[in-house]
mmCIF file of C-alpha atoms and ligand atoms in Angstrom:
data_model
loop_
_atom_site.group_PDB
_atom_site.id
_atom_site.type_symbol
_atom_site.label_atom_id
_atom_site.label_comp_id
_atom_site.label_asym_id
_atom_site.label_seq_id
_atom_site.Cartn_x
_atom_site.Cartn_y
_atom_site.Cartn_z
ATOM 1 C CA MET A 1 99.669 -103.788 -70.441
ATOM 2 C CA SER A 2 96.515 -102.312 -68.992
ATOM 3 C CA ARG A 3 95.963 -102.656 -65.266
ATOM 4 C CA ASN A 4 92.344 -103.330 -65.957
ATOM 5 C CA HIS A 5 92.453 -107.008 -66.812
ATOM 6 C CA LYS A 6 92.785 -109.023 -63.603
ATOM 7 C CA GLY A 7 91.473 -112.472 -64.372
ATOM 8 C CA SER A 8 88.955 -113.507 -61.764
ATOM 9 C CA LEU A 9 89.044 -110.239 -59.819
ATOM 10 C CA ILE A 10 85.906 -108.172 -59.883
ATOM 11 C CA ARG A 11 86.673 -105.274 -62.212
ATOM 12 C CA PRO A 12 86.372 -105.115 -65.157
ATOM 13 C CA VAL A 13 86.034 -107.358 -68.172
ATOM 14 C CA PRO A 14 87.329 -105.254 -71.101
ATOM 15 C CA LEU A 15 84.752 -104.148 -73.656
ATOM 16 C CA PRO A 16 84.732 -106.369 -76.740
ATOM 17 C CA GLU A 17 86.819 -104.866 -79.515
ATOM 18 C CA SER A 18 84.927 -103.398 -82.448
ATOM 19 C CA ALA A 19 86.330 -102.003 -85.688
ATOM 20 C CA SER A 20 83.070 -100.064 -86.079
ATOM 21 C CA ALA A 21 81.784 -97.315 -83.781
ATOM 22 C CA PRO A 22 78.321 -96.759 -82.283
ATOM 23 C CA VAL A 23 76.352 -93.920 -83.901
ATOM 24 C CA VAL A 24 74.662 -93.050 -80.606
ATOM 25 C CA THR A 25 76.646 -91.569 -77.715
ATOM 26 C CA PRO A 26 77.299 -94.421 -75.256
ATOM 27 C CA LEU A 27 75.909 -93.959 -71.745
ATOM 28 C CA SER A 28 78.809 -93.762 -69.262
ATOM 29 C CA PRO A 29 77.441 -94.115 -65.729
ATOM 30 C CA SER A 30 80.895 -94.805 -64.259
ATOM 31 C CA VAL A 31 81.551 -92.628 -61.228
ATOM 32 C CA VAL A 32 85.276 -93.396 -61.059
ATOM 33 C CA TYR A 33 87.886 -93.687 -63.782
ATOM 34 C CA SER A 34 91.054 -95.721 -63.401
ATOM 35 C CA SER A 35 94.508 -94.724 -64.629
ATOM 36 C CA ASP A 36 97.525 -96.888 -65.420
ATOM 37 C CA THR A 37 100.048 -95.212 -63.116
ATOM 38 C CA PRO A 38 100.433 -92.264 -60.731
ATOM 39 C CA ASP A 39 102.438 -90.567 -63.513
ATOM 40 C CA ALA A 40 99.471 -90.913 -65.853
ATOM 41 C CA LEU A 41 97.262 -89.343 -63.191
ATOM 42 C CA ASP A 42 99.749 -86.483 -62.797
ATOM 43 C CA ALA A 43 99.576 -85.825 -66.529
ATOM 44 C CA GLN A 44 95.798 -85.594 -66.275
ATOM 45 C CA TYR A 45 95.697 -83.320 -63.221
ATOM 46 C CA GLU A 46 98.320 -81.072 -64.793
ATOM 47 C CA GLY A 47 96.227 -80.768 -67.953
ATOM 48 C CA ARG A 48 98.816 -82.362 -70.263
ATOM 49 C CA VAL A 49 96.289 -84.999 -71.302
ATOM 50 C CA HIS A 50 92.514 -84.998 -70.981
ATOM 51 C CA GLY A 51 90.862 -87.595 -68.810
ATOM 52 C CA TYR A 52 88.110 -88.097 -66.279
ATOM 53 C CA THR A 53 88.702 -88.947 -62.625
ATOM 54 C CA TYR A 54 85.429 -88.770 -60.715
ATOM 55 C CA ALA A 55 81.961 -88.123 -62.116
ATOM 56 C CA ARG A 56 81.188 -85.152 -59.835
ATOM 57 C CA GLU A 57 84.159 -83.423 -61.471
ATOM 58 C CA GLY A 58 82.895 -84.171 -64.969
ATOM 59 C CA HIS A 59 81.903 -87.070 -67.189
ATOM 60 C CA PRO A 60 81.588 -87.772 -70.924
ATOM 61 C CA ASN A 61 77.798 -87.510 -71.200
ATOM 62 C CA ALA A 62 77.735 -84.050 -69.588
ATOM 63 C CA ASP A 63 80.544 -82.865 -71.846
ATOM 64 C CA VAL A 64 78.795 -84.094 -74.987
ATOM 65 C CA VAL A 65 75.655 -82.120 -74.050
ATOM 66 C CA ALA A 66 77.759 -79.082 -73.125
ATOM 67 C CA ARG A 67 79.489 -79.073 -76.542
ATOM 68 C CA ARG A 68 76.113 -79.299 -78.282
ATOM 69 C CA MET A 69 74.803 -76.420 -76.173
ATOM 70 C CA ASP A 70 77.936 -74.371 -76.902
ATOM 71 C CA ALA A 71 77.234 -74.803 -80.601
ATOM 72 C CA LEU A 72 73.608 -73.688 -80.200
ATOM 73 C CA GLU A 73 74.268 -70.691 -77.932
ATOM 74 C CA GLY A 74 77.565 -69.587 -79.493
ATOM 75 C CA TYR A 75 79.633 -69.728 -76.281
ATOM 76 C CA GLU A 76 82.682 -71.863 -75.506
ATOM 77 C CA ASN A 77 83.267 -74.307 -72.675
ATOM 78 C CA GLY A 78 79.828 -73.995 -71.098
ATOM 79 C CA ILE A 79 78.896 -76.197 -68.166
ATOM 80 C CA VAL A 80 76.024 -78.674 -67.880
ATOM 81 C CA LEU A 81 74.507 -78.887 -64.393
ATOM 82 C CA GLY A 82 71.828 -80.871 -62.590
ATOM 83 C CA SER A 83 69.018 -78.372 -63.243
ATOM 84 C CA GLY A 84 68.261 -74.942 -64.628
ATOM 85 C CA MET A 85 68.243 -73.662 -61.043
ATOM 86 C CA ALA A 86 71.723 -75.106 -60.527
ATOM 87 C CA ALA A 87 72.801 -72.937 -63.462
ATOM 88 C CA VAL A 88 71.142 -69.842 -61.930
ATOM 89 C CA SER A 89 72.773 -70.683 -58.580
ATOM 90 C CA ALA A 90 76.206 -71.183 -60.160
ATOM 91 C CA VAL A 91 75.975 -67.643 -61.549
ATOM 92 C CA LEU A 92 74.612 -65.878 -58.476
ATOM 93 C CA LEU A 93 76.345 -67.827 -55.716
ATOM 94 C CA GLY A 94 79.458 -68.779 -57.648
ATOM 95 C CA LEU A 95 80.322 -65.282 -58.890
ATOM 96 C CA LEU A 96 78.959 -62.742 -56.383
ATOM 97 C CA ASN A 97 80.619 -61.809 -53.085
ATOM 98 C CA THR A 98 79.407 -60.381 -49.798
ATOM 99 C CA GLY A 99 78.702 -56.695 -50.299
ATOM 100 C CA ASP A 100 77.767 -57.070 -53.969
ATOM 101 C CA HIS A 101 74.399 -56.013 -55.357
ATOM 102 C CA VAL A 102 72.474 -57.565 -58.245
ATOM 103 C CA VAL A 103 69.543 -56.222 -60.284
ATOM 104 C CA GLY A 104 66.997 -58.814 -61.424
ATOM 105 C CA GLY A 105 63.951 -58.716 -63.669
ATOM 106 C CA ASN A 106 60.768 -58.440 -61.594
ATOM 107 C CA GLN A 107 59.117 -61.363 -63.438
ATOM 108 C CA LEU A 108 61.974 -63.860 -63.297
ATOM 109 C CA TYR A 109 61.317 -67.574 -62.813
ATOM 110 C CA GLY A 110 59.843 -68.080 -59.320
ATOM 111 C CA ARG A 111 62.802 -69.933 -57.815
ATOM 112 C CA SER A 112 65.238 -67.358 -59.203
ATOM 113 C CA LEU A 113 63.191 -64.694 -57.427
ATOM 114 C CA ARG A 114 63.300 -66.730 -54.242
ATOM 115 C CA LEU A 115 67.066 -67.199 -54.458
ATOM 116 C CA MET A 116 67.453 -63.447 -54.814
ATOM 117 C CA ALA A 117 64.954 -62.552 -52.106
ATOM 118 C CA GLU A 118 65.790 -65.197 -49.474
ATOM 119 C CA ASP A 119 69.223 -66.732 -50.010
ATOM 120 C CA LEU A 120 71.487 -64.022 -51.395
ATOM 121 C CA PRO A 121 70.673 -61.654 -48.498
ATOM 122 C CA ARG A 122 71.811 -64.361 -46.017
ATOM 123 C CA MET A 123 75.226 -64.064 -47.624
ATOM 124 C CA GLY A 124 75.254 -60.306 -47.541
ATOM 125 C CA ILE A 125 74.444 -59.929 -51.222
ATOM 126 C CA THR A 126 71.656 -57.422 -51.858
ATOM 127 C CA THR A 127 69.170 -57.457 -54.720
ATOM 128 C CA THR A 128 66.749 -55.083 -56.397
ATOM 129 C CA LEU A 129 64.008 -56.168 -58.798
ATOM 130 C CA ALA A 130 63.026 -53.934 -61.685
ATOM 131 C CA ASP A 131 60.798 -54.146 -64.764
ATOM 132 C CA PRO A 132 63.273 -55.169 -67.509
ATOM 133 C CA GLY A 133 60.975 -53.641 -70.123
ATOM 134 C CA ASP A 134 61.553 -50.209 -68.593
ATOM 135 C CA ILE A 135 65.175 -49.120 -69.006
ATOM 136 C CA ALA A 136 64.703 -46.117 -66.705
ATOM 137 C CA ALA A 137 63.607 -48.479 -63.910
ATOM 138 C CA VAL A 138 66.614 -50.747 -64.474
ATOM 139 C CA LYS A 139 68.943 -47.747 -64.475
ATOM 140 C CA ALA A 140 67.399 -46.419 -61.263
ATOM 141 C CA ALA A 141 68.024 -49.772 -59.544
ATOM 142 C CA ILE A 142 71.792 -49.637 -60.115
ATOM 143 C CA ARG A 143 74.021 -48.740 -57.152
ATOM 144 C CA PRO A 144 77.767 -48.252 -56.778
ATOM 145 C CA GLU A 145 78.109 -51.868 -55.539
ATOM 146 C CA THR A 146 76.020 -53.416 -58.357
ATOM 147 C CA LYS A 147 77.893 -56.201 -60.171
ATOM 148 C CA MET A 148 75.284 -57.931 -62.309
ATOM 149 C CA ILE A 149 71.938 -57.632 -64.137
ATOM 150 C CA LEU A 150 69.924 -60.845 -64.617
ATOM 151 C CA VAL A 151 66.921 -60.893 -66.958
ATOM 152 C CA GLU A 152 64.772 -63.214 -69.034
ATOM 153 C CA VAL A 153 63.938 -62.092 -72.573
ATOM 154 C CA VAL A 154 60.237 -62.955 -72.427
ATOM 155 C CA SER A 155 58.508 -62.732 -69.055
ATOM 156 C CA ASN A 156 56.403 -65.449 -67.469
ATOM 157 C CA PRO A 157 53.423 -65.621 -67.810
ATOM 158 C CA THR A 158 52.537 -62.299 -69.454
ATOM 159 C CA LEU A 159 55.094 -62.699 -72.289
ATOM 160 C CA ARG A 160 56.384 -59.113 -72.110
ATOM 161 C CA LEU A 161 59.734 -58.336 -73.763
ATOM 162 C CA ALA A 162 62.794 -57.063 -71.896
ATOM 163 C CA ASP A 163 64.645 -54.054 -73.317
ATOM 164 C CA ILE A 164 67.659 -56.227 -74.150
ATOM 165 C CA GLU A 165 69.393 -53.563 -76.246
ATOM 166 C CA GLY A 166 69.026 -50.903 -73.562
ATOM 167 C CA ILE A 167 70.163 -53.222 -70.771
ATOM 168 C CA ALA A 168 73.171 -54.467 -72.768
ATOM 169 C CA THR A 169 74.296 -50.865 -73.356
ATOM 170 C CA LEU A 170 73.732 -49.949 -69.724
ATOM 171 C CA ALA A 171 75.673 -52.990 -68.488
ATOM 172 C CA ARG A 172 78.563 -52.251 -70.843
ATOM 173 C CA ASP A 173 78.710 -48.570 -69.830
ATOM 174 C CA LYS A 174 78.661 -49.416 -66.120
ATOM 175 C CA GLY A 175 80.951 -52.468 -66.330
ATOM 176 C CA LEU A 176 78.278 -54.881 -65.055
ATOM 177 C CA LEU A 177 77.865 -58.539 -65.940
ATOM 178 C CA PHE A 178 74.816 -58.926 -68.194
ATOM 179 C CA VAL A 179 73.198 -62.337 -67.633
ATOM 180 C CA VAL A 180 70.326 -63.712 -69.736
ATOM 181 C CA ASP A 181 68.181 -66.706 -68.771
ATOM 182 C CA ASN A 182 67.292 -67.876 -72.281
ATOM 183 C CA THR A 183 64.979 -70.753 -71.281
ATOM 184 C CA PHE A 184 61.700 -69.344 -72.625
ATOM 185 C CA THR A 185 63.183 -68.104 -75.867
ATOM 186 C CA THR A 186 65.664 -70.968 -76.508
ATOM 187 C CA PRO A 187 68.734 -70.500 -78.723
ATOM 188 C CA ARG A 188 66.541 -70.969 -81.784
ATOM 189 C CA GLY A 189 64.384 -67.980 -80.840
ATOM 190 C CA PHE A 190 67.089 -65.711 -79.433
ATOM 191 C CA ARG A 191 70.872 -65.783 -79.102
ATOM 192 C CA PRO A 192 72.012 -63.724 -76.094
ATOM 193 C CA VAL A 193 75.622 -63.871 -77.357
ATOM 194 C CA ASP A 194 74.624 -61.741 -80.357
ATOM 195 C CA TRP A 195 73.101 -59.086 -78.072
ATOM 196 C CA GLY A 196 76.015 -58.561 -75.699
ATOM 197 C CA ALA A 197 75.174 -61.008 -72.903
ATOM 198 C CA ASP A 198 78.216 -61.941 -70.810
ATOM 199 C CA ILE A 199 76.558 -65.083 -69.482
ATOM 200 C CA VAL A 200 73.729 -67.287 -70.772
ATOM 201 C CA ILE A 201 71.610 -69.634 -68.660
ATOM 202 C CA GLN A 202 69.372 -72.370 -70.007
ATOM 203 C CA SER A 203 67.057 -74.895 -68.366
ATOM 204 C CA LEU A 204 67.352 -77.892 -70.681
ATOM 205 C CA THR A 205 64.456 -79.373 -68.713
ATOM 206 C CA LYS A 206 62.115 -77.387 -70.939
ATOM 207 C CA LEU A 207 62.278 -77.238 -74.755
ATOM 208 C CA LEU A 208 65.845 -78.380 -75.308
ATOM 209 C CA ALA A 209 65.420 -81.854 -73.812
ATOM 210 C CA GLY A 210 61.741 -81.481 -74.557
ATOM 211 C CA HIS A 211 60.097 -84.633 -73.213
ATOM 212 C CA SER A 212 59.552 -83.792 -69.509
ATOM 213 C CA ASP A 213 61.762 -86.675 -68.414
ATOM 214 C CA VAL A 214 64.988 -84.824 -67.579
ATOM 215 C CA THR A 215 65.992 -82.035 -65.187
ATOM 216 C CA LEU A 216 69.126 -80.317 -66.507
ATOM 217 C CA GLY A 217 70.727 -76.896 -66.891
ATOM 218 C CA TYR A 218 73.489 -75.131 -68.797
ATOM 219 C CA VAL A 219 75.500 -72.009 -68.129
ATOM 220 C CA ALA A 220 78.265 -70.367 -70.133
ATOM 221 C CA ALA A 221 80.250 -67.153 -69.778
ATOM 222 C CA LYS A 222 82.223 -65.374 -72.503
ATOM 223 C CA ASP A 223 85.088 -64.841 -70.060
ATOM 224 C CA PRO A 224 86.938 -68.182 -69.523
ATOM 225 C CA GLY A 225 87.909 -67.052 -65.999
ATOM 226 C CA LEU A 226 84.237 -66.740 -65.016
ATOM 227 C CA ASN A 227 83.521 -70.139 -66.534
ATOM 228 C CA ASP A 228 86.288 -71.673 -64.451
ATOM 229 C CA ARG A 229 84.975 -70.099 -61.254
ATOM 230 C CA MET A 230 81.453 -71.415 -61.911
ATOM 231 C CA ARG A 231 82.787 -74.861 -62.810
ATOM 232 C CA VAL A 232 84.798 -75.144 -59.581
ATOM 233 C CA PHE A 233 81.839 -73.864 -57.531
ATOM 234 C CA ALA A 234 79.511 -76.378 -59.207
ATOM 235 C CA VAL A 235 81.889 -79.293 -58.614
ATOM 236 C CA THR A 236 82.424 -78.298 -54.975
ATOM 237 C CA THR A 237 78.720 -77.862 -54.243
ATOM 238 C CA GLY A 238 77.751 -81.013 -56.138
ATOM 239 C CA MET A 239 75.603 -79.583 -58.936
ATOM 240 C CA THR A 240 76.731 -82.375 -61.248
ATOM 241 C CA PRO A 241 74.135 -83.871 -63.616
ATOM 242 C CA SER A 242 73.402 -87.564 -63.874
ATOM 243 C CA PRO A 243 74.920 -89.264 -66.955
ATOM 244 C CA PHE A 244 71.554 -90.789 -67.798
ATOM 245 C CA ASP A 245 69.833 -87.383 -67.706
ATOM 246 C CA CYS A 246 72.528 -86.040 -70.029
ATOM 247 C CA TRP A 247 72.074 -89.006 -72.322
ATOM 248 C CA LEU A 248 68.300 -88.432 -72.465
ATOM 249 C CA ALA A 249 68.787 -84.698 -72.981
ATOM 250 C CA GLU A 250 71.106 -85.294 -75.908
ATOM 251 C CA ARG A 251 68.559 -87.589 -77.462
ATOM 252 C CA GLY A 252 65.913 -84.900 -77.056
ATOM 253 C CA MET A 253 68.170 -82.185 -78.426
ATOM 254 C CA LEU A 254 68.545 -84.019 -81.733
ATOM 255 C CA THR A 255 64.964 -83.044 -82.608
ATOM 256 C CA PHE A 256 64.911 -79.668 -80.849
ATOM 257 C CA ASP A 257 64.873 -77.553 -84.039
ATOM 258 C CA LEU A 258 62.014 -79.516 -85.554
ATOM 259 C CA ARG A 259 59.988 -79.482 -82.352
ATOM 260 C CA PHE A 260 60.523 -75.755 -81.870
ATOM 261 C CA ASP A 261 59.416 -74.931 -85.409
ATOM 262 C CA ARG A 262 56.362 -77.134 -85.271
ATOM 263 C CA ALA A 263 55.264 -75.921 -81.816
ATOM 264 C CA GLN A 264 55.808 -72.316 -82.838
ATOM 265 C CA SER A 265 53.769 -72.540 -86.008
ATOM 266 C CA THR A 266 50.912 -74.129 -84.052
ATOM 267 C CA ALA A 267 51.250 -71.480 -81.310
ATOM 268 C CA ARG A 268 50.737 -68.757 -83.900
ATOM 269 C CA LEU A 269 47.599 -70.506 -85.199
ATOM 270 C CA LEU A 270 46.313 -71.016 -81.657
ATOM 271 C CA ALA A 271 46.876 -67.371 -80.699
ATOM 272 C CA ASP A 272 44.850 -66.146 -83.685
ATOM 273 C CA HIS A 273 42.203 -68.806 -83.089
ATOM 274 C CA LEU A 274 41.768 -67.879 -79.409
ATOM 275 C CA ALA A 275 41.594 -64.161 -80.252
ATOM 276 C CA ALA A 276 38.551 -64.863 -82.416
ATOM 277 C CA LEU A 277 36.619 -66.798 -79.716
ATOM 278 C CA PRO A 278 33.876 -64.773 -77.938
ATOM 279 C CA GLY A 279 34.688 -66.444 -74.581
ATOM 280 C CA VAL A 280 38.253 -65.112 -74.664
ATOM 281 C CA LYS A 281 38.911 -61.634 -73.292
ATOM 282 C CA GLN A 282 42.528 -61.184 -74.359
ATOM 283 C CA VAL A 283 45.394 -63.051 -76.043
ATOM 284 C CA LEU A 284 49.096 -62.391 -75.468
ATOM 285 C CA TYR A 285 51.465 -63.627 -78.164
ATOM 286 C CA PRO A 286 54.600 -61.664 -79.136
ATOM 287 C CA GLY A 287 54.053 -62.433 -82.826
ATOM 288 C CA ARG A 288 50.605 -60.765 -82.912
ATOM 289 C CA THR A 289 50.381 -57.083 -83.819
ATOM 290 C CA ASP A 290 48.122 -56.438 -80.797
ATOM 291 C CA HIS A 291 50.862 -57.548 -78.358
ATOM 292 C CA PRO A 292 51.948 -54.543 -76.238
ATOM 293 C CA ASP A 293 55.633 -55.151 -77.119
ATOM 294 C CA HIS A 294 55.141 -56.313 -80.701
ATOM 295 C CA ALA A 295 57.725 -53.911 -82.175
ATOM 296 C CA ARG A 296 60.378 -54.970 -79.661
ATOM 297 C CA ALA A 297 59.468 -58.636 -80.186
ATOM 298 C CA THR A 298 60.027 -58.196 -83.914
ATOM 299 C CA THR A 299 63.452 -56.636 -83.297
ATOM 300 C CA LEU A 300 64.603 -59.267 -80.799
ATOM 301 C CA LEU A 301 62.895 -62.436 -82.019
ATOM 302 C CA GLY A 302 62.197 -61.743 -85.691
ATOM 303 C CA ASP A 303 59.548 -64.281 -86.707
ATOM 304 C CA ARG A 304 60.590 -66.696 -83.916
ATOM 305 C CA SER A 305 57.895 -65.766 -81.430
ATOM 306 C CA GLY A 306 58.068 -69.134 -79.723
ATOM 307 C CA ASN A 307 55.636 -71.752 -78.478
ATOM 308 C CA MET A 308 54.132 -69.914 -75.507
ATOM 309 C CA VAL A 309 50.679 -68.317 -75.718
ATOM 310 C CA SER A 310 48.850 -66.686 -72.825
ATOM 311 C CA PHE A 311 45.188 -65.762 -72.772
ATOM 312 C CA GLU A 312 42.469 -64.566 -70.473
ATOM 313 C CA LEU A 313 39.192 -66.378 -70.312
ATOM 314 C CA LYS A 314 36.053 -64.349 -69.582
ATOM 315 C CA GLY A 315 34.950 -65.081 -66.006
ATOM 316 C CA GLY A 316 36.694 -66.085 -62.768
ATOM 317 C CA ARG A 317 37.832 -69.221 -60.920
ATOM 318 C CA ALA A 318 34.634 -71.172 -61.727
ATOM 319 C CA GLU A 319 35.111 -70.648 -65.455
ATOM 320 C CA ALA A 320 38.838 -71.466 -65.122
ATOM 321 C CA ASN A 321 37.967 -74.764 -63.370
ATOM 322 C CA ALA A 322 35.393 -75.582 -66.029
ATOM 323 C CA PHE A 323 37.936 -74.844 -68.755
ATOM 324 C CA THR A 324 40.645 -77.194 -67.419
ATOM 325 C CA ARG A 325 38.041 -79.932 -66.919
ATOM 326 C CA ALA A 326 36.775 -79.502 -70.466
ATOM 327 C CA ALA A 327 40.221 -79.280 -72.106
ATOM 328 C CA GLN A 328 40.366 -82.978 -72.930
ATOM 329 C CA GLY A 329 43.778 -84.445 -73.667
ATOM 330 C CA LEU A 330 45.789 -81.445 -72.454
ATOM 331 C CA SER A 331 47.867 -81.756 -69.292
ATOM 332 C CA PHE A 332 47.043 -79.177 -66.645
ATOM 333 C CA ALA A 333 50.614 -78.951 -65.377
ATOM 334 C CA PRO A 334 52.826 -75.951 -64.675
ATOM 335 C CA THR A 335 55.707 -76.778 -67.003
ATOM 336 C CA LEU A 336 56.655 -75.823 -70.526
ATOM 337 C CA GLY A 337 58.391 -77.171 -73.567
ATOM 338 C CA ASP A 338 56.955 -80.685 -73.438
ATOM 339 C CA VAL A 339 56.043 -82.613 -76.605
ATOM 340 C CA GLY A 340 52.423 -82.329 -75.445
ATOM 341 C CA THR A 341 50.551 -79.076 -74.905
ATOM 342 C CA THR A 342 50.425 -78.102 -71.231
ATOM 343 C CA LEU A 343 48.211 -75.560 -69.507
ATOM 344 C CA SER A 344 49.256 -73.494 -66.546
ATOM 345 C CA HIS A 345 47.001 -71.355 -64.341
ATOM 346 C CA PRO A 346 49.367 -68.870 -62.659
ATOM 347 C CA ALA A 347 46.859 -67.646 -60.051
ATOM 348 C CA SER A 348 46.693 -71.138 -58.488
ATOM 349 C CA SER A 349 50.307 -72.210 -59.142
ATOM 350 C CA SER A 350 53.355 -70.091 -60.021
ATOM 351 C CA HIS A 351 51.840 -66.832 -58.753
ATOM 352 C CA ARG A 352 49.709 -68.121 -55.870
ATOM 353 C CA ALA A 353 51.978 -66.511 -53.268
ATOM 354 C CA LEU A 354 51.044 -63.037 -54.532
ATOM 355 C CA THR A 355 47.967 -61.172 -53.299
ATOM 356 C CA PRO A 356 45.123 -60.742 -55.817
ATOM 357 C CA GLU A 357 46.190 -57.068 -56.051
ATOM 358 C CA GLY A 358 49.808 -58.107 -56.734
ATOM 359 C CA ARG A 359 48.618 -60.436 -59.469
ATOM 360 C CA ALA A 360 46.331 -57.778 -60.910
ATOM 361 C CA ALA A 361 49.305 -55.399 -61.131
ATOM 362 C CA LEU A 362 51.010 -57.968 -63.377
ATOM 363 C CA GLY A 363 47.825 -58.539 -65.374
ATOM 364 C CA ILE A 364 47.146 -62.031 -63.984
ATOM 365 C CA SER A 365 43.459 -62.629 -63.256
ATOM 366 C CA GLU A 366 41.632 -65.861 -62.283
ATOM 367 C CA GLY A 367 40.824 -66.353 -65.960
ATOM 368 C CA PHE A 368 44.479 -66.115 -67.029
ATOM 369 C CA PHE A 369 46.078 -69.191 -68.613
ATOM 370 C CA ARG A 370 49.519 -69.828 -70.048
ATOM 371 C CA VAL A 371 49.757 -72.434 -72.790
ATOM 372 C CA SER A 372 52.946 -74.255 -73.747
ATOM 373 C CA VAL A 373 52.053 -75.449 -77.208
ATOM 374 C CA GLY A 374 53.210 -78.961 -78.113
ATOM 375 C CA LEU A 375 53.296 -81.118 -81.190
ATOM 376 C CA GLU A 376 49.668 -82.188 -81.541
ATOM 377 C CA ASP A 377 47.850 -82.013 -84.841
ATOM 378 C CA PRO A 378 47.042 -78.268 -85.078
ATOM 379 C CA ASP A 379 43.402 -78.691 -86.132
ATOM 380 C CA ALA A 380 42.710 -81.151 -83.330
ATOM 381 C CA LEU A 381 44.342 -78.828 -80.808
ATOM 382 C CA LEU A 382 42.393 -75.761 -81.958
ATOM 383 C CA GLY A 383 39.230 -77.856 -81.742
ATOM 384 C CA VAL A 384 39.911 -78.766 -78.099
ATOM 385 C CA PHE A 385 40.334 -75.084 -77.203
ATOM 386 C CA SER A 386 37.122 -74.075 -79.035
ATOM 387 C CA THR A 387 35.139 -76.713 -77.207
ATOM 388 C CA ALA A 388 36.649 -76.015 -73.784
ATOM 389 C CA VAL A 389 36.250 -72.213 -74.045
ATOM 390 C CA ALA A 390 32.617 -72.651 -75.160
ATOM 391 C CA GLU A 391 31.834 -75.103 -72.361
ATOM 392 C CA ALA A 392 33.493 -72.987 -69.694
ATOM 393 C CA THR A 393 32.075 -69.591 -70.652
ATOM 394 C CA GLY A 394 28.867 -70.498 -72.433
ATOM 395 C CA GLN A 395 30.159 -68.397 -75.324
ATOM 396 C CA GLY A 396 31.192 -70.300 -78.433
HETATM 397 C C1 PLP B 401 62.177 -73.898 -65.491
HETATM 398 C C2 PLP B 401 62.968 -72.661 -65.498
HETATM 399 C C3 PLP B 401 64.123 -72.537 -64.725
HETATM 400 C C4 PLP B 401 64.594 -73.630 -63.800
HETATM 401 O O1 PLP B 401 64.922 -74.784 -64.482
HETATM 402 P P1 PLP B 401 64.880 -76.230 -63.743
HETATM 403 O O2 PLP B 401 65.519 -77.104 -64.753
HETATM 404 O O3 PLP B 401 63.451 -76.538 -63.473
HETATM 405 O O4 PLP B 401 65.665 -76.089 -62.482
HETATM 406 C C5 PLP B 401 64.835 -71.354 -64.779
HETATM 407 N N1 PLP B 401 64.430 -70.335 -65.567
HETATM 408 C C6 PLP B 401 63.329 -70.412 -66.323
HETATM 409 C C7 PLP B 401 62.949 -69.265 -67.181
HETATM 410 C C8 PLP B 401 62.555 -71.573 -66.319
HETATM 411 O O5 PLP B 401 61.449 -71.654 -67.072
#
C-alpha cells in the first residue's frame, strides 16, 4: 500500500486514475518527492532505480527539455539550467581550476566576457581574448596552462564567422577542451558536435523557447565525466531551472524548426531589401555574397544563415533615434529570437561600456543596428523598414 493516502491528513489526494494519457507533458512543480521506504530511497540513491528526490537535484520538466535538446544538438545527457549564463558558468567555473587559463572569443556575449574578465581572475583562473576568425591570433593566445577555448560561431553584433575548423584542429592537437556557445546559430543552423566541439552551450531563452517568456540554458559535454562534474556543480550552486520555465520552453521548442525557417527566409529578404535602400550604408548578413566571411559562412552554415541581420544607417545618433521612433510595431529591445522582430542598438546597449574608438575597431557606429527577425508578414516588415529608413535619413 502506498504511504501517500492518509485520509484527512494534508498530503496528498491521489491523482484520479486514467486509462488514457495526456498528450502534453504535465507540469510538475513539486519540490520534494516521497518514497515508500528507506530501502526504496537507497535503491534510488544507489542508481538501481530512477527517481527524483528534491527539485534542485533534478525534476521531470527539466529532464524532458534536456532530452529534447540532446536530440537537437546530438549530445547525450545534457543538463538544463536556469539561464544561458548558468550554462556558461557551469562550464567555466565547474570545470576550470586555479592556475588554469582559458582563451575566449573577443566578441563573446557580454556577460560571458564579464565572467572571464572579472570573476575567473578572482579564482586564479586567467583568460585571454582573441579574434576567433583569426586562427593565428587564437594560436598565439595559447599558453602551457591553457585548458579550454570558448567561442561563438557568429559574433554579436557584427555577424563575423569564427574559424571553427581551424580552432577544432588546434584544440585537438593541443589537448584543449573546445567549447561552442551555439545560441546565435541554434542547432538548426549549426551542429557543434559535427565540427569537433567537446562541449555545447545554448541559451534556450532566445530562439529555442522563442517567445521571450522564459530564461533557460543547456549545456552538454561529449565526455560523461565532464557532464557529471557540471551537473554536481550546478546542483550545489543552485542553477536549477523552474519547472514552469521548462514547461514553457518545451512548448516553444515544438515549433522551433518552423519559426527558425520562417524567420530566416524573411531575414534573407530583409537583408537584400535594406542593401537596396539609399539611406543604408552597409548590410551584414552571412548569406549575402558581400559579407566579409561569406565563404566561411557557406562552409559552416550552408544555406542556414539564420535570422539575424545587422546594418548601418547613414548618419549618427540623431538618425538612429529617428529610426527607432519611426519603426512602428517593432520592439526596440536588446534581445533576440523572439516571435516578433526586435531591434538592438549596440552603441547604446550591449556595447555602451566601450569607448567610441573601441566600438569603431569592431565596426560599430552610432548608426549600427542589429535586427532579430521574427515571424511578421515579410512584406509588411520590409515596408516598416523602408518607411523608417526614409524618415530617419531623408533618403528613401
Ligand atoms: C543571451 C545569450 C547568452 C545568455 O543567455 P541567458 O539565457 O540570457 O542567460 C549567452 N550566450 C549568447 C550568445 C547569448 O545570446
